[in-house]
Short mmCIF file of C-alpha atoms and ligand atoms in Angstrom, two decimals:
data_model
loop_
_atom_site.label_atom_id
_atom_site.label_comp_id
_atom_site.label_asym_id
_atom_site.label_seq_id
_atom_site.Cartn_x
_atom_site.Cartn_y
_atom_site.Cartn_z
CA MET A 1 0.06 0.32 -0.35
CA PRO A 2 1.47 3.33 -1.28
CA GLU A 3 1.84 6.22 1.81
CA MET A 4 -0.15 8.50 1.49
CA HIS A 5 2.97 11.99 2.23
CA ARG A 6 6.57 11.85 1.61
CA SER A 7 8.24 15.19 3.04
CA MET A 8 9.83 17.26 0.77
CA GLU A 9 12.59 17.96 3.68
CA ASN A 10 13.58 14.04 3.25
CA ASN A 11 12.79 13.28 0.53
CA PRO A 12 16.42 12.45 -1.81
CA ARG A 13 16.43 14.11 -5.17
CA LYS A 14 17.75 18.10 -5.42
CA ARG A 15 15.11 20.64 -6.25
CA LYS A 16 16.23 22.79 -9.16
CA GLU A 17 15.93 26.66 -8.91
CA TYR A 18 12.85 28.13 -10.64
CA ASN A 19 12.09 31.27 -11.67
CA MET A 20 8.64 33.22 -9.76
CA LYS A 21 5.40 33.67 -12.12
CA ASN A 22 1.73 34.63 -10.67
CA ALA A 23 -1.95 33.48 -11.85
CA LYS A 24 -5.39 34.43 -9.22
CA LEU A 25 -7.93 32.21 -9.07
CA ILE A 26 -11.49 33.45 -7.33
CA MET A 27 -13.69 31.90 -6.46
CA ASP A 28 -17.01 32.34 -5.22
CA ARG A 29 -19.18 30.13 -2.59
CA ASP A 30 -22.64 30.76 -5.41
CA PHE A 31 -20.81 29.93 -8.63
CA VAL A 32 -21.92 26.64 -8.53
CA ILE A 33 -21.43 24.20 -11.64
CA GLY A 34 -23.47 21.13 -10.27
CA THR A 35 -23.24 18.57 -8.00
CA VAL A 36 -20.40 16.20 -8.70
CA ASP A 37 -21.82 12.65 -9.20
CA LYS A 38 -19.89 10.13 -7.77
CA ARG A 39 -19.69 7.87 -10.78
CA LEU A 40 -17.00 10.65 -12.55
CA TYR A 41 -14.56 8.72 -10.45
CA GLY A 42 -15.04 4.98 -12.52
CA SER A 43 -13.36 2.87 -14.00
CA PHE A 44 -13.30 0.17 -16.31
CA ILE A 45 -11.98 -3.60 -16.15
CA GLU A 46 -12.03 -5.59 -19.23
CA HIS A 47 -11.27 -8.91 -20.10
CA LEU A 48 -8.20 -8.03 -21.93
CA GLY A 49 -3.94 -8.55 -20.92
CA ARG A 50 -3.68 -9.13 -17.25
CA ALA A 51 -6.96 -6.69 -16.51
CA VAL A 52 -8.35 -9.58 -15.22
CA TYR A 53 -6.25 -13.01 -14.84
CA GLY A 54 -3.18 -11.96 -14.01
CA GLY A 55 -5.20 -8.22 -12.29
CA ILE A 56 -7.89 -8.78 -9.98
CA TYR A 57 -7.83 -12.87 -10.17
CA GLU A 58 -5.35 -14.95 -9.83
CA PRO A 59 -5.98 -18.41 -7.89
CA GLY A 60 -2.34 -19.34 -6.01
CA HIS A 61 -1.10 -16.10 -5.29
CA PRO A 62 0.59 -15.33 -2.01
CA GLN A 63 -2.84 -12.82 -1.55
CA ALA A 64 -5.15 -14.38 -2.63
CA ASP A 65 -8.32 -15.04 -1.44
CA GLU A 66 -11.00 -17.82 -1.46
CA ASP A 67 -12.20 -16.88 -5.31
CA GLY A 68 -8.56 -16.46 -6.36
CA PHE A 69 -9.30 -13.02 -6.06
CA ARG A 70 -5.65 -10.91 -5.04
CA LYS A 71 -6.27 -8.81 -1.59
CA ASP A 72 -3.91 -6.67 -2.13
CA VAL A 73 -5.11 -5.43 -6.47
CA ILE A 74 -8.90 -4.73 -3.99
CA GLY A 75 -6.32 -2.44 -1.92
CA PHE A 76 -5.74 -0.29 -4.15
CA VAL A 77 -8.52 -0.42 -5.64
CA ARG A 78 -10.20 1.13 -2.04
CA GLU A 79 -7.88 3.35 -1.44
CA MET A 80 -8.19 4.46 -4.47
CA GLY A 81 -11.85 5.29 -4.92
CA VAL A 82 -13.99 4.13 -7.67
CA PRO A 83 -17.93 3.69 -6.73
CA VAL A 84 -18.74 2.50 -10.05
CA VAL A 85 -16.34 0.00 -12.76
CA ARG A 86 -17.38 -0.65 -16.37
CA TYR A 87 -17.58 -4.40 -17.02
CA PRO A 88 -17.04 -6.33 -18.89
CA GLY A 89 -15.40 -4.21 -21.89
CA GLY A 90 -14.08 -2.10 -24.18
CA ASN A 91 -13.76 -3.80 -27.79
CA PHE A 92 -14.15 -7.24 -26.30
CA VAL A 93 -18.36 -7.00 -25.43
CA SER A 94 -18.77 -7.24 -29.07
CA GLY A 95 -17.96 -10.68 -29.41
CA PHE A 96 -18.98 -11.65 -26.70
CA ASN A 97 -21.36 -13.88 -25.57
CA TRP A 98 -22.75 -13.27 -21.17
CA GLU A 99 -24.26 -17.28 -21.23
CA ASP A 100 -20.65 -18.31 -21.74
CA SER A 101 -19.74 -16.76 -17.67
CA VAL A 102 -22.44 -17.65 -15.92
CA GLY A 103 -23.19 -21.59 -15.14
CA PRO A 104 -21.14 -23.91 -14.04
CA LYS A 105 -16.93 -22.83 -13.98
CA GLU A 106 -16.07 -26.08 -15.97
CA LEU A 107 -18.61 -25.55 -18.00
CA ARG A 108 -17.94 -22.28 -19.70
CA PRO A 109 -16.23 -22.15 -23.03
CA LYS A 110 -13.18 -21.08 -24.17
CA ARG A 111 -13.66 -18.66 -27.29
CA LEU A 112 -11.75 -16.54 -29.20
CA ASP A 113 -11.88 -13.18 -28.51
CA LEU A 114 -11.31 -11.77 -32.05
CA ALA A 115 -10.84 -7.89 -30.09
CA TRP A 116 -7.97 -8.32 -28.60
CA PHE A 117 -6.65 -11.79 -30.36
CA THR A 118 -6.97 -14.00 -27.18
CA THR A 119 -8.56 -16.99 -25.37
CA GLU A 120 -10.84 -15.77 -23.34
CA THR A 121 -11.54 -18.93 -20.33
CA ASN A 122 -14.19 -17.88 -18.86
CA GLU A 123 -13.83 -18.00 -14.98
CA VAL A 124 -14.30 -15.16 -14.15
CA GLY A 125 -18.19 -13.72 -15.46
CA LEU A 126 -20.77 -12.34 -13.93
CA HIS A 127 -21.16 -13.46 -10.16
CA GLU A 128 -17.89 -13.61 -9.47
CA PHE A 129 -16.85 -10.12 -11.30
CA ALA A 130 -20.53 -8.86 -8.52
CA ASP A 131 -18.38 -10.28 -5.61
CA TRP A 132 -15.32 -8.90 -6.39
CA ALA A 133 -16.98 -5.60 -7.25
CA ASP A 134 -18.51 -5.81 -3.32
CA GLU A 135 -15.29 -6.37 -2.17
CA ALA A 136 -13.80 -3.19 -4.29
CA GLY A 137 -16.25 -0.51 -2.49
CA SER A 138 -17.78 -0.23 -6.72
CA GLU A 139 -20.36 -0.42 -8.22
CA ILE A 140 -20.94 -1.78 -11.32
CA MET A 141 -21.72 -0.31 -15.35
CA TYR A 142 -22.78 -3.64 -17.57
CA ALA A 143 -22.05 -3.22 -20.61
CA VAL A 144 -24.20 -5.23 -23.70
CA ASN A 145 -23.49 -6.80 -26.86
CA LEU A 146 -24.99 -4.75 -29.68
CA GLY A 147 -21.70 -5.78 -32.30
CA SER A 148 -22.58 -9.42 -33.11
CA ARG A 149 -25.27 -9.65 -31.35
CA GLY A 150 -28.13 -7.36 -30.72
CA PRO A 151 -31.96 -6.03 -27.77
CA GLU A 152 -32.87 -9.28 -27.51
CA GLN A 153 -29.09 -10.42 -25.99
CA ALA A 154 -29.17 -6.77 -24.30
CA ARG A 155 -32.55 -7.77 -22.78
CA ASP A 156 -32.11 -11.24 -21.87
CA ILE A 157 -29.10 -10.11 -19.86
CA VAL A 158 -31.15 -7.35 -18.14
CA GLU A 159 -33.68 -10.70 -17.37
CA TYR A 160 -30.98 -12.93 -15.54
CA ALA A 161 -28.80 -10.27 -13.05
CA ASN A 162 -32.13 -7.69 -12.29
CA HIS A 163 -35.76 -9.50 -12.21
CA PRO A 164 -36.14 -11.67 -9.37
CA SER A 165 -37.21 -14.21 -10.00
CA GLY A 166 -40.13 -16.44 -12.22
CA SER A 167 -38.29 -16.88 -15.28
CA LYS A 168 -36.11 -17.67 -17.32
CA TYR A 169 -33.54 -16.13 -16.38
CA SER A 170 -34.32 -15.19 -13.43
CA ASP A 171 -34.11 -18.58 -12.47
CA MET A 172 -31.57 -19.16 -13.90
CA ARG A 173 -29.33 -17.12 -11.49
CA ILE A 174 -30.90 -18.55 -8.89
CA ALA A 175 -29.57 -22.39 -9.61
CA ASN A 176 -26.12 -20.54 -11.11
CA GLY A 177 -26.68 -19.44 -7.20
CA ARG A 178 -27.42 -16.30 -6.94
CA GLU A 179 -30.65 -16.07 -5.05
CA LYS A 180 -30.97 -11.75 -4.80
CA PRO A 181 -31.27 -9.92 -8.26
CA PHE A 182 -27.62 -7.82 -8.73
CA GLY A 183 -30.06 -4.68 -9.35
CA ILE A 184 -27.53 -3.14 -12.45
CA LYS A 185 -28.14 0.12 -12.67
CA LEU A 186 -26.61 1.92 -15.33
CA TRP A 187 -25.43 -0.25 -18.69
CA CYS A 188 -23.70 0.66 -21.82
CA LEU A 189 -25.04 -0.22 -25.32
CA GLY A 190 -22.68 -1.92 -26.83
CA ASN A 191 -19.49 0.10 -27.04
CA GLU A 192 -17.21 2.74 -30.17
CA MET A 193 -19.86 1.22 -32.67
CA ASP A 194 -18.78 3.26 -35.06
CA GLY A 195 -15.37 1.53 -34.97
CA PRO A 196 -14.23 -0.47 -38.16
CA TRP A 197 -12.35 -2.82 -35.45
CA GLN A 198 -15.90 -3.63 -33.76
CA MET A 199 -17.05 -6.62 -33.71
CA GLY A 200 -20.34 -5.65 -35.85
CA GLN A 201 -19.16 -1.79 -36.72
CA LYS A 202 -22.24 -0.04 -37.79
CA SER A 203 -23.41 3.01 -39.32
CA ALA A 204 -24.77 5.86 -36.83
CA ARG A 205 -28.60 4.78 -38.03
CA GLU A 206 -28.58 1.51 -36.92
CA TYR A 207 -26.89 1.42 -34.54
CA GLY A 208 -28.99 4.43 -33.08
CA ARG A 209 -32.28 2.51 -33.95
CA ILE A 210 -31.01 -0.88 -32.75
CA ALA A 211 -29.74 1.04 -29.07
CA ASN A 212 -33.15 2.52 -29.71
CA GLU A 213 -34.74 -1.22 -29.38
CA ALA A 214 -32.43 -2.45 -26.75
CA SER A 215 -32.69 0.26 -24.37
CA LYS A 216 -36.57 0.62 -24.46
CA MET A 217 -36.31 -3.55 -24.29
CA MET A 218 -33.87 -3.29 -21.46
CA LYS A 219 -36.72 -0.34 -19.48
CA TRP A 220 -39.39 -2.52 -20.06
CA VAL A 221 -37.62 -5.50 -17.84
CA ASP A 222 -35.65 -3.08 -15.11
CA PRO A 223 -37.70 0.35 -15.30
CA THR A 224 -34.88 1.98 -12.84
CA ILE A 225 -32.05 1.35 -15.36
CA GLU A 226 -30.05 4.11 -17.28
CA THR A 227 -28.77 3.42 -20.70
CA VAL A 228 -25.03 5.65 -22.22
CA ALA A 229 -26.31 5.19 -25.76
CA CYS A 230 -22.28 4.82 -28.69
CA GLY A 231 -21.02 8.50 -29.31
CA SER A 232 -17.51 8.31 -30.90
CA SER A 233 -14.41 6.51 -30.35
CA SER A 234 -12.43 10.15 -30.24
CA SER A 235 -13.63 12.94 -31.80
CA GLU A 236 -10.59 12.52 -34.47
CA MET A 237 -12.67 9.69 -36.39
CA PRO A 238 -13.61 10.98 -39.25
CA THR A 239 -17.73 10.22 -38.93
CA PHE A 240 -17.37 12.48 -35.37
CA GLY A 241 -20.04 14.98 -34.77
CA ALA A 242 -22.44 13.37 -37.30
CA TRP A 243 -22.26 10.39 -35.74
CA GLU A 244 -24.25 11.45 -32.22
CA MET A 245 -26.55 13.43 -34.62
CA GLU A 246 -27.32 10.85 -36.61
CA MET A 247 -27.87 8.16 -33.48
CA LEU A 248 -29.17 10.71 -30.65
CA ASP A 249 -31.93 11.54 -34.04
CA GLU A 250 -32.44 7.31 -33.94
CA CYS A 251 -32.52 6.91 -29.68
CA TYR A 252 -32.73 10.40 -27.96
CA GLU A 253 -35.68 9.77 -25.69
CA ASN A 254 -35.07 6.61 -24.60
CA ILE A 255 -31.39 6.69 -23.30
CA ASP A 256 -29.31 8.83 -20.48
CA TYR A 257 -26.68 9.29 -21.50
CA VAL A 258 -24.19 9.71 -24.67
CA SER A 259 -20.63 8.52 -24.77
CA LEU A 260 -17.20 9.48 -25.02
CA HIS A 261 -13.89 7.86 -25.48
CA ARG A 262 -10.30 9.11 -25.84
CA TYR A 263 -6.50 8.59 -25.07
CA TYR A 264 -3.78 10.84 -25.11
CA ALA A 265 -0.24 10.30 -26.40
CA ASN A 266 2.88 11.33 -26.39
CA PRO A 267 5.40 10.01 -28.92
CA THR A 268 7.48 13.00 -29.86
CA GLY A 269 8.28 13.76 -26.47
CA ASP A 270 6.59 18.02 -26.62
CA THR A 271 5.66 17.90 -22.54
CA PRO A 272 4.21 21.95 -23.28
CA GLY A 273 2.16 20.50 -26.49
CA PHE A 274 1.23 16.83 -24.80
CA LEU A 275 -0.07 18.88 -21.55
CA ALA A 276 -2.25 21.09 -23.60
CA ARG A 277 -4.33 18.24 -24.85
CA THR A 278 -6.90 18.98 -22.30
CA MET A 279 -7.67 21.46 -23.88
CA ASP A 280 -9.56 19.33 -26.79
CA MET A 281 -10.98 17.01 -24.28
CA GLU A 282 -12.87 20.36 -22.59
CA ASP A 283 -14.16 21.43 -26.43
CA PHE A 284 -14.79 17.75 -27.52
CA ILE A 285 -17.04 17.70 -24.09
CA ARG A 286 -19.19 21.66 -25.41
CA SER A 287 -19.07 19.55 -28.64
CA VAL A 288 -21.07 16.14 -27.61
CA ALA A 289 -23.16 18.35 -24.89
CA ALA A 290 -24.11 20.71 -27.53
CA ILE A 291 -25.20 18.31 -29.90
CA CYS A 292 -27.33 16.80 -26.79
CA ASP A 293 -29.03 20.40 -27.04
CA ALA A 294 -29.84 20.55 -30.23
CA VAL A 295 -31.17 17.08 -30.73
CA LYS A 296 -33.16 17.67 -27.93
CA SER A 297 -34.46 22.01 -29.12
CA LYS A 298 -35.66 19.42 -32.45
CA LYS A 299 -37.89 17.30 -30.75
CA ARG A 300 -38.96 19.75 -28.58
CA SER A 301 -38.06 17.02 -25.74
CA LYS A 302 -38.48 18.11 -22.25
CA HIS A 303 -35.43 14.95 -21.03
CA VAL A 304 -31.69 15.91 -20.97
CA VAL A 305 -28.93 13.45 -21.80
CA ASN A 306 -26.24 13.66 -20.11
CA LEU A 307 -21.88 12.48 -21.70
CA SER A 308 -20.96 9.78 -19.79
CA PHE A 309 -16.99 9.96 -20.66
CA ASP A 310 -16.04 5.95 -19.94
CA GLU A 311 -13.32 6.21 -21.52
CA TRP A 312 -10.54 8.32 -21.00
CA ASN A 313 -6.01 7.48 -20.00
CA VAL A 314 -3.15 8.27 -21.53
CA TRP A 315 -1.98 5.36 -24.27
CA TYR A 316 0.29 5.05 -26.30
CA HIS A 317 3.20 3.43 -24.40
CA SER A 318 2.83 0.26 -25.11
CA SER A 319 1.32 -0.14 -29.09
CA GLU A 320 4.70 -1.38 -30.13
CA GLN A 321 5.51 -3.96 -27.27
CA ASP A 322 1.87 -5.28 -27.77
CA LYS A 323 2.87 -6.02 -32.07
CA GLU A 324 5.98 -8.24 -31.04
CA ILE A 325 3.12 -10.15 -29.07
CA TRP A 326 0.76 -11.13 -30.80
CA LYS A 327 3.35 -11.93 -33.48
CA ARG A 328 5.18 -14.60 -30.79
CA ASP A 329 1.76 -15.66 -28.52
CA LYS A 330 -1.82 -14.51 -30.76
CA TRP A 331 -4.69 -16.57 -29.22
CA ASN A 332 -2.76 -17.47 -25.60
CA ARG A 333 -4.57 -16.83 -22.10
CA ALA A 334 -4.31 -13.58 -20.75
CA LEU A 335 -1.36 -12.29 -22.86
CA PRO A 336 0.04 -8.50 -21.38
CA LEU A 337 -1.03 -5.86 -23.75
CA LEU A 338 -2.11 -2.28 -23.13
CA GLU A 339 0.76 -2.15 -20.40
CA ASP A 340 1.56 1.13 -20.36
CA ILE A 341 4.60 2.36 -17.41
CA TYR A 342 2.97 5.75 -17.19
CA ASN A 343 5.81 8.48 -15.82
CA PHE A 344 5.50 12.00 -13.95
CA GLU A 345 4.22 13.89 -17.30
CA ASP A 346 1.51 11.32 -17.79
CA ALA A 347 0.56 11.93 -13.92
CA LEU A 348 0.23 15.68 -14.85
CA LEU A 349 -2.34 15.43 -18.14
CA VAL A 350 -3.72 12.72 -15.72
CA GLY A 351 -4.13 15.74 -13.14
CA SER A 352 -5.92 17.84 -15.36
CA MET A 353 -7.93 15.03 -17.09
CA LEU A 354 -9.51 15.43 -13.60
CA ILE A 355 -10.21 18.65 -13.77
CA THR A 356 -11.27 19.24 -17.03
CA LEU A 357 -13.98 16.41 -15.56
CA ILE A 358 -14.75 18.48 -12.55
CA ARG A 359 -15.56 21.34 -15.13
CA ASN A 360 -18.02 20.03 -16.30
CA ALA A 361 -19.58 17.97 -14.20
CA ASP A 362 -23.04 18.98 -14.98
CA ARG A 363 -22.94 17.42 -17.92
CA VAL A 364 -20.93 15.13 -17.47
CA ARG A 365 -21.54 12.75 -14.61
CA ILE A 366 -20.09 9.54 -14.88
CA ALA A 367 -16.44 8.72 -15.66
CA CYS A 368 -14.13 5.84 -16.25
CA LEU A 369 -10.54 6.40 -16.07
CA ALA A 370 -9.63 3.71 -18.83
CA GLN A 371 -8.28 1.17 -17.49
CA LEU A 372 -7.95 -0.14 -13.59
CA VAL A 373 -5.25 -3.37 -12.76
CA ASN A 374 -2.69 -3.70 -15.66
CA VAL A 375 -4.27 -2.96 -18.73
CA ILE A 376 -3.63 0.90 -19.00
CA ALA A 377 -3.94 1.35 -16.07
CA PRO A 378 -3.50 3.29 -12.54
CA ILE A 379 -2.31 -0.21 -11.34
CA MET A 380 0.08 -2.81 -11.29
CA THR A 381 0.93 -6.08 -9.95
CA ARG A 382 3.43 -9.61 -10.75
CA ASN A 383 2.22 -12.50 -12.18
CA GLY A 384 3.13 -14.07 -8.75
CA GLY A 385 4.71 -10.92 -7.38
CA GLY A 386 3.36 -7.37 -6.31
CA CYS A 387 1.21 -4.62 -6.91
CA TRP A 388 2.53 -1.24 -7.15
CA ALA A 389 0.59 2.39 -8.46
CA GLN A 390 1.50 3.91 -11.37
CA THR A 391 2.12 7.81 -11.28
CA ILE A 392 -1.26 8.42 -12.28
CA TYR A 393 -2.91 6.32 -9.58
CA TYR A 394 -1.96 9.90 -7.23
CA PRO A 395 -4.23 12.99 -8.86
CA PHE A 396 -7.22 9.92 -9.62
CA MET A 397 -6.96 8.98 -5.87
CA HIS A 398 -6.61 12.40 -4.51
CA ALA A 399 -9.97 13.83 -6.98
CA SER A 400 -12.17 10.86 -5.53
CA ARG A 401 -11.26 11.42 -2.32
CA PHE A 402 -11.42 14.92 -2.17
CA GLY A 403 -13.75 16.42 -5.47
CA ARG A 404 -17.13 14.97 -4.30
CA GLY A 405 -19.54 17.41 -3.38
CA THR A 406 -20.43 20.92 -5.31
CA ALA A 407 -18.24 21.84 -8.35
CA LEU A 408 -17.64 25.55 -7.67
CA LYS A 409 -16.33 27.46 -11.42
CA VAL A 410 -12.73 28.59 -10.40
CA LEU A 411 -12.57 31.75 -12.94
CA VAL A 412 -8.11 31.64 -13.62
CA ASP A 413 -6.28 34.44 -14.77
CA SER A 414 -3.03 33.09 -15.68
CA PRO A 415 -0.46 33.32 -18.79
CA THR A 416 -0.64 31.75 -21.35
CA TYR A 417 1.53 30.15 -23.81
CA SER A 418 1.76 28.82 -27.38
CA CYS A 419 2.46 24.96 -28.91
CA ALA A 420 2.26 23.40 -31.88
CA ASP A 421 -1.61 22.86 -31.59
CA TYR A 422 -2.76 25.28 -29.10
CA ASP A 423 -2.85 28.71 -28.09
CA GLN A 424 -3.80 30.68 -25.15
CA VAL A 425 -2.60 27.80 -22.52
CA PRO A 426 -2.75 28.84 -19.84
CA TYR A 427 0.22 27.63 -17.53
CA ILE A 428 -2.05 27.03 -14.61
CA ASP A 429 -5.03 24.25 -15.04
CA ALA A 430 -7.56 24.99 -11.37
CA ALA A 431 -11.23 23.15 -10.49
CA ALA A 432 -12.15 23.25 -7.56
CA ALA A 433 -14.84 21.12 -5.48
CA LEU A 434 -17.75 21.85 -1.78
CA ALA A 435 -17.62 19.37 -0.12
CA ASP A 436 -20.43 18.91 2.43
CA ASP A 437 -18.61 19.87 5.90
CA GLY A 438 -17.73 23.04 4.22
CA SER A 439 -13.95 21.80 3.15
CA VAL A 440 -12.81 22.96 -0.45
CA SER A 441 -10.25 20.98 -2.37
CA VAL A 442 -8.92 23.41 -4.50
CA PHE A 443 -6.53 21.30 -7.84
CA CYS A 444 -4.32 23.30 -9.47
CA VAL A 445 -2.08 21.46 -12.19
CA ASN A 446 1.16 23.88 -13.61
CA ARG A 447 2.22 23.38 -16.88
CA ASP A 448 5.12 25.80 -16.72
CA MET A 449 8.37 23.50 -17.43
CA GLU A 450 10.37 26.21 -16.17
CA ASP A 451 8.43 28.19 -13.41
CA GLU A 452 6.79 28.33 -10.16
CA PHE A 453 3.85 29.84 -9.74
CA GLU A 454 2.58 32.77 -6.50
CA LEU A 455 -1.15 32.03 -6.63
CA GLU A 456 -3.07 34.15 -5.60
CA ILE A 457 -6.63 33.01 -4.64
CA ASP A 458 -9.19 34.94 -4.04
CA PHE A 459 -12.22 33.25 -1.56
CA ARG A 460 -14.94 36.02 -1.88
CA SER A 461 -18.29 35.11 0.51
CA PHE A 462 -16.52 32.82 1.97
CA GLY A 463 -15.58 33.59 5.32
CA GLU A 464 -12.48 32.13 6.73
CA LEU A 465 -10.67 29.60 5.80
CA LYS A 466 -7.66 27.93 6.32
CA LEU A 467 -4.92 25.93 5.07
CA ASP A 468 -5.14 22.34 5.76
CA ARG A 469 -2.62 20.68 3.70
CA HIS A 470 -1.11 21.35 0.07
CA ILE A 471 -0.50 18.10 -0.89
CA LEU A 472 1.93 17.82 -3.99
CA LEU A 473 3.08 15.43 -6.99
CA HIS A 474 6.32 16.22 -8.35
CA HIS A 475 9.63 15.07 -10.00
CA ASP A 476 12.66 17.07 -11.54
CA ASP A 477 11.87 14.19 -13.62
CA VAL A 478 9.01 13.94 -16.60
CA LYS A 479 10.14 10.58 -17.55
CA ALA A 480 10.30 8.90 -14.11
CA VAL A 481 8.19 6.34 -13.80
CA ASN A 482 7.26 3.34 -11.04
CA THR A 483 8.32 0.28 -10.12
CA GLU A 484 8.16 -2.77 -8.34
CA SER A 485 11.67 -2.53 -6.43
CA ASP A 486 10.71 1.52 -6.64
CA PRO A 487 7.30 1.95 -5.58
CA MET A 488 7.07 5.47 -4.79
CA ASN A 489 10.10 7.47 -7.13
CA VAL A 490 6.79 9.07 -7.69
CA ALA A 491 4.57 9.59 -4.69
CA PRO A 492 2.68 13.10 -3.61
CA GLN A 493 4.68 14.69 -0.53
CA GLU A 494 3.61 18.00 1.11
CA GLY A 495 3.51 20.90 -0.77
CA PRO A 496 4.95 24.13 0.36
CA GLY A 497 2.03 25.62 1.30
CA GLY A 498 1.67 29.16 2.03
CA VAL A 499 -0.25 32.18 4.09
CA ILE A 500 -4.21 33.15 4.26
CA GLU A 501 -5.13 36.51 4.78
CA ASN A 502 -9.15 38.19 4.35
CA GLY A 503 -10.06 35.34 2.79
CA LYS A 504 -6.87 35.37 0.20
CA ALA A 505 -4.28 32.72 -0.09
CA THR A 506 -1.08 33.71 -1.45
CA ILE A 507 0.05 29.75 -2.47
CA ARG A 508 3.25 28.60 -4.39
CA ILE A 509 2.92 26.23 -6.56
CA PRO A 510 6.58 24.94 -7.79
CA ALA A 511 6.96 24.70 -11.94
CA LEU A 512 5.79 20.82 -13.76
CA SER A 513 3.10 20.20 -10.75
CA TRP A 514 0.12 18.34 -9.56
CA SER A 515 -0.71 20.05 -6.58
CA VAL A 516 -4.26 19.54 -3.95
CA LEU A 517 -4.91 22.04 -1.50
CA ARG A 518 -7.23 21.32 0.72
CA PHE A 519 -9.34 24.70 2.89
CA VAL A 520 -10.91 24.19 5.81
CA PRO A 521 -13.95 26.26 7.98
O1 LIG B 601 -9.38 0.51 -23.29
C1 LIG B 601 -8.69 -0.44 -24.28
C2 LIG B 601 -9.63 -0.31 -25.31
O2 LIG B 601 -9.83 0.89 -26.65
C3 LIG B 601 -11.68 -0.39 -25.11
O3 LIG B 601 -11.60 -2.21 -25.23
C4 LIG B 601 -12.33 0.66 -26.51
O4 LIG B 601 -13.50 0.35 -26.43
C5 LIG B 601 -11.58 1.13 -26.90
O5 LIG B 601 -11.30 1.39 -27.90
#
């Protein structure tokens, strides 16, 4: 389990000398964005690579419980605070038969997984995963297969999971040892159905029709559920925008959320350009929200469709390695795929992505860091060995822990810079949340490679506040990583903090850093 802090004084690394710049944040209790849905801090486990087999599940491991689940991994997930986990895919779900994953384990078939060119053994299925999610303190967000299958099988799995008893599939669940329904509230209507890599790719109209019928039938079985329709698999898809318009035109009234997926990369080592990528994320969110509202107006509807950013992260480090793995070991079980090793600059971008999500908490109600264990993940394991936190674990844990309650508007007055894709990128990126106990957490990324900031925070109507803590994530090397043998190389430490006088705080924010400033009444 990682320590929460390492004090700067004990830090053996020497700190560089920096210049000082100035920036200002203005906040007011009444500048409210909206309530932060706890599902903003969701994550994702796909039957892919070593996420399940060798990640959360490794029978025989010294840390495995009686069901084969690794207790060390559960410890990290609990500490991270993950209220909802999307499952079982991802691309995987578009060829998945849910019936294969329930019933006696010895009767479950082995299947070729055409999404990731591996063999799925179905040792872990819905019942096992639900037990794991309970232990981890998470609810399940279940994705149905609308690729190779359709509305009928989607309806059946809702009946299996949520109907009390007295029907074919609910009785099958009971016969499989689970009397009480799973009560899964959140359902994804397929995955990335616009992508040519997807089994059963569809046009926007085709998908919209199928999503509409599936969602209707699923909700007729259980009217308490919510459904998420697939938006574009990235804002870079040539059909982005048109896809959302056309598919929503078909299913708007019967679905509750549209999904957004986005991964960023830094293949050229351009750190300022990489850290500016959240400008694109912000634009993506605003565009999809605008399209939802345009369709609402066109239909003269009263129904509001919100956003589910159910795949987001940095993803590129493992791409070449994966090609080699497929050349060597295609169709093997639990191939070590998508095992990105995250560095310090990745943690800064993840921090900035979290800030972007909090800033848009009125429309983004659900978000899933993709993924959770081993596969583009904050938590890593070695088969038979240890478990450790990658750099990106920390901003997520801080946001999940302190970024609940009410998202507040933060007016940011910061010097800016230009990079290849953007002009006017503020060096200081910030968001804030007001908790029920009156404490205020300010999250801040300093994108400046060279200079430290003196950050003035004008609290206006908050009354007396004290600075309780300044949690800082900083490393002098943007490429620094955590490993099993050096798991705390990039880890939170106490920040320099500052003073607070007459409703104004003045805080030192080191160059290239993630800060959490905790103010208490
Ligand atoms: O998260 C990895 C993959 O990325 C998912 O399976 C897919 O939905 C996306 O393309």
